[in-house]
Short mmCIF file of C-alpha atoms in Angstrom, two decimals:
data_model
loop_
_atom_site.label_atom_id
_atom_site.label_comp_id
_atom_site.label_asym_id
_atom_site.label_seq_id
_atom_site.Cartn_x
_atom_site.Cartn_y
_atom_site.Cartn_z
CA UNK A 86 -13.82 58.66 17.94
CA UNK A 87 -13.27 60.45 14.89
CA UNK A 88 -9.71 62.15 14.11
CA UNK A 89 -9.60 65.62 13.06
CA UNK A 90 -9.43 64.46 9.14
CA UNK A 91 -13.08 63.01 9.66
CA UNK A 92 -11.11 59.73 9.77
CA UNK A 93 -12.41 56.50 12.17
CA UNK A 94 -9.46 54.64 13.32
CA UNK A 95 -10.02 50.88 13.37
CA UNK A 96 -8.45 47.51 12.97
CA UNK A 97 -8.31 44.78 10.15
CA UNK A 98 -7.73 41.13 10.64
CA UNK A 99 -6.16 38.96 8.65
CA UNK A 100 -6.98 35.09 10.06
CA UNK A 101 -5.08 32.91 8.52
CA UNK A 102 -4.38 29.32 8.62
CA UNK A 103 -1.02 27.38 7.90
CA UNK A 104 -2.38 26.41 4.51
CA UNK A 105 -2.49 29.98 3.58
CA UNK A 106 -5.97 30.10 3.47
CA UNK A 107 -7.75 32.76 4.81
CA UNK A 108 -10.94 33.75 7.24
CA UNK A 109 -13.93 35.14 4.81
CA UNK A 110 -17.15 36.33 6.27
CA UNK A 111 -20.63 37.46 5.44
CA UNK A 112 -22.06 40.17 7.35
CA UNK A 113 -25.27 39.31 8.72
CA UNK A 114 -28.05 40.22 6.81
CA UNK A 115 -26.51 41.21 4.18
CA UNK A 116 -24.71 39.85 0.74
CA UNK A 117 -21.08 41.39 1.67
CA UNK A 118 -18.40 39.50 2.67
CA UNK A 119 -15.07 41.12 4.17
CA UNK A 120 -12.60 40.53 6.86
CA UNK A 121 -13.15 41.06 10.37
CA UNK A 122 -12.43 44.55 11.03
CA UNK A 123 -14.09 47.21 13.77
CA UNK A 124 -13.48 50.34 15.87
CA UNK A 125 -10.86 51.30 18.33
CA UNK A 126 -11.99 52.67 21.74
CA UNK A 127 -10.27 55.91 23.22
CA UNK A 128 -8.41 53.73 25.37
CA UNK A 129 -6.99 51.33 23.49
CA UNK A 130 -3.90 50.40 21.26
CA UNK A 131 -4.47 49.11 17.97
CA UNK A 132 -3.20 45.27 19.38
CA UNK A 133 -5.61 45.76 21.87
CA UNK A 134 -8.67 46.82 20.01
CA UNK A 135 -7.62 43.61 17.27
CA UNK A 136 -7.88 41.11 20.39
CA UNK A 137 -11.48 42.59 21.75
CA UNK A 138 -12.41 43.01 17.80
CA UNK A 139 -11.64 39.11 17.51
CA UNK A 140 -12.93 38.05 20.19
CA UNK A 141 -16.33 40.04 19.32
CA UNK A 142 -16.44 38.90 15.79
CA UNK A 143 -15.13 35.29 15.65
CA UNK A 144 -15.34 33.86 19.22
CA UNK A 145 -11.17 32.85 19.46
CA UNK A 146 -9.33 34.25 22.21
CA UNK A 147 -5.63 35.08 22.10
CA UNK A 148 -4.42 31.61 22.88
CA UNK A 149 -6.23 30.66 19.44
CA UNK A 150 -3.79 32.46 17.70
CA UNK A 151 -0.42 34.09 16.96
CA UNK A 152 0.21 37.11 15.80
CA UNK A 153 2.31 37.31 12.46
CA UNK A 154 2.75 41.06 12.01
CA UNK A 155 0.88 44.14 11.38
CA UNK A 156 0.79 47.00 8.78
CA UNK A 157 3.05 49.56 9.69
CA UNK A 158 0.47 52.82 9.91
CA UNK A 159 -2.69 53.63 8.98
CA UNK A 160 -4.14 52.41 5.92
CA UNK A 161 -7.33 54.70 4.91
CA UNK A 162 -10.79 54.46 2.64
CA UNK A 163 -13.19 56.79 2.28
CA UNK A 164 -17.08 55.76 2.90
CA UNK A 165 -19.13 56.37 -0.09
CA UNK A 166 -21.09 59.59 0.11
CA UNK A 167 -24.81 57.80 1.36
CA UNK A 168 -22.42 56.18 4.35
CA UNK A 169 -20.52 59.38 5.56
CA UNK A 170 -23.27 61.82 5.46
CA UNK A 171 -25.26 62.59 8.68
CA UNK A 172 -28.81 63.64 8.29
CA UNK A 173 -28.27 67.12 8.13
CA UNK A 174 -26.18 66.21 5.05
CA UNK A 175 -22.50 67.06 6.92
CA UNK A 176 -20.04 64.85 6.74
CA UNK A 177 -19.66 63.35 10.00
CA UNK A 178 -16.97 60.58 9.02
CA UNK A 179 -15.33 60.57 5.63
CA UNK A 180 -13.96 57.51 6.07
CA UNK A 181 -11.63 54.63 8.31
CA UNK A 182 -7.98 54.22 8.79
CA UNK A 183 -6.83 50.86 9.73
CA UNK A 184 -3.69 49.14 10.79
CA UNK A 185 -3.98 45.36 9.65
CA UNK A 186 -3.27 42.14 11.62
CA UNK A 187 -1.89 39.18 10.38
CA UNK A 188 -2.82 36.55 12.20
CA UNK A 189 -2.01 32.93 12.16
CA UNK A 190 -4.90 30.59 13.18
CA UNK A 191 -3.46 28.12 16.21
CA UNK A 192 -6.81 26.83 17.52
CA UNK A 193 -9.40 24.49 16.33
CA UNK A 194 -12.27 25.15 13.65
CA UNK A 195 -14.64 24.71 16.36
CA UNK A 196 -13.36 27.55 18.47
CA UNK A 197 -14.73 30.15 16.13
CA UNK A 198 -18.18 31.66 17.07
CA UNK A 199 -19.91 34.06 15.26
CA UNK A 200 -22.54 34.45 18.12
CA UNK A 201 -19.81 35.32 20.59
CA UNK A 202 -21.13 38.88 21.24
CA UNK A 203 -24.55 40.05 21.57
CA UNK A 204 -24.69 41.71 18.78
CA UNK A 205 -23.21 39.02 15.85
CA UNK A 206 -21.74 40.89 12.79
CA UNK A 207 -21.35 38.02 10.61
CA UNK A 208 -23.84 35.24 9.66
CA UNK A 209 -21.65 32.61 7.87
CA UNK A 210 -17.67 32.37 7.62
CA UNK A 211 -15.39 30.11 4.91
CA UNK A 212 -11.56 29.75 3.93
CA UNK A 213 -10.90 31.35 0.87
CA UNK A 214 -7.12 31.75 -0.87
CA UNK A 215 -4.77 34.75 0.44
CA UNK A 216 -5.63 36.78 -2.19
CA UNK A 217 -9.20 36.15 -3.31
CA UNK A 218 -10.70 38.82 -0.91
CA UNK A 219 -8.94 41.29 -2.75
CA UNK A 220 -11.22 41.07 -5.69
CA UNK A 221 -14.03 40.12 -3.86
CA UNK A 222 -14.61 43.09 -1.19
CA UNK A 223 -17.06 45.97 -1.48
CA UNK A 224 -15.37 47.96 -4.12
CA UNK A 225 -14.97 51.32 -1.91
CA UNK A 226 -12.43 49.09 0.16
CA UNK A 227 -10.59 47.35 -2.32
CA UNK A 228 -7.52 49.31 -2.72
CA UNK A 229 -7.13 49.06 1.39
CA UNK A 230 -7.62 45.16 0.97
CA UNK A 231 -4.80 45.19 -1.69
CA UNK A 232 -2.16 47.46 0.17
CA UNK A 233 -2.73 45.39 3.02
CA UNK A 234 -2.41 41.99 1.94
CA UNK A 235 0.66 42.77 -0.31
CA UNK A 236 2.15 44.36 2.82
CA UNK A 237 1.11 41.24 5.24
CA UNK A 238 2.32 38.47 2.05
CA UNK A 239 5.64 38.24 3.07
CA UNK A 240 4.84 37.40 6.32
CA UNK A 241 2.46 34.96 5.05
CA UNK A 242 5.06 33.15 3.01
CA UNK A 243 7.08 32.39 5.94
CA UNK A 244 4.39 30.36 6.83
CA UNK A 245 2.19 29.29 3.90
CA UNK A 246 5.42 29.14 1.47
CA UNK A 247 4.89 28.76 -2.53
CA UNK A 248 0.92 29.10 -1.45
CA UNK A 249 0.60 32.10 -1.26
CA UNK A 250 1.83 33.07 -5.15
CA UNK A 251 2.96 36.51 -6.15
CA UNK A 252 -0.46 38.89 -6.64
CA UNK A 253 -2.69 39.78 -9.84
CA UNK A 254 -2.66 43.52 -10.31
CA UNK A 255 -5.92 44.62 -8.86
CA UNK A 256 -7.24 45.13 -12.90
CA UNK A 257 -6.44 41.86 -13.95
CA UNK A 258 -8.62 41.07 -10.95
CA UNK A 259 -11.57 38.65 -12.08
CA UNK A 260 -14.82 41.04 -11.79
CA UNK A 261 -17.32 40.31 -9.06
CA UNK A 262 -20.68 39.00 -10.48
CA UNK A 263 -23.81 39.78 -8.53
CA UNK A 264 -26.04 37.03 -7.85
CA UNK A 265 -28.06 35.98 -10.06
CA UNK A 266 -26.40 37.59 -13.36
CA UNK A 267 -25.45 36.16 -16.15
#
């Protein structure tokens, strides 16, 4: 489902525990790490897609956690050009726009499964700080990463407190080595 601005409307989660820490993962196969995020069915609300998108992607049900808040619309990134192109070279999505869950984690570390689903999209999972993903994403979503967080922060302090400190400003961001450099 693609809206009329060549625009894929999807979810982002946001699992966090009390700590403040939050849920990091690697997509399998692949050196990337992000949040979980996915695709909305026709059918479905964005709460609804976020429950089916968590359950697909970490194993926890809704009893495994609470929901803190969301981002108020659509948040939107383009895909770079070699991602939205088709093979006759059209654009056939530009890019996604998102509403983001914050989600406080109320279930045990062993609930989460990454082979819940038969098709696993992540291969290894860690806690990282509130913010650190914001650097650390793909660059083409970083400025989604950033409006969300500082939008879902608040909400996160009523929790986490004095853990969750005020942001960097995305260029005083440390810069993202590749592995292996120097």
């Amino acid at each position: 489902m693609i809206d009329p601005d060549g625009y894929r409307p999807n979810v982002g989660i946001v699992l966090m525990r009390p700590d403040g820490r939050v849920f990091w993962a690697r997509r399998i196969r692949r050196d990337g790490w992000q949040f979980p995020q996915g695709g909305m069915n026709s059918d479905e609300t964005p709460l609804e897609a976020m429950y089916r998108e968590l359950r697909e992607e970490t194993g926890l049900l809704p009893e495994h956690v609470s929901v803190l808040g969301s981002t108020p619309g659509w948040l939107r990134y383009r895909l770079p050009h070699r991602a939205a192109a088709a093979r006759d070279r059209r654009p056939r999505c530009l890019g996604q726009k998102q509403v983001w869950f914050l989600l406080q984690m109320q279930g045990r570390e062993e609930d989460l499964r990454l082979d819940a689903s038969d098709k696993p999209e992540f291969d290894s999972w860690r806690w990282v700080e509130f913010w650190y993903p914001m650097a650390h994403v793909v660059a083409f979503k970083r400025q989604v990463y950033a409006a969300a967080l500082r939008h879902l922060a608040p909400l996160a302090r009523e929790i986490a407190g004095d853990r969750i400190p005020e942001p960097q400003r995305m260029n005083e961001a440390p810069p993202v080595r590749a592995a292996g450099s120097f």
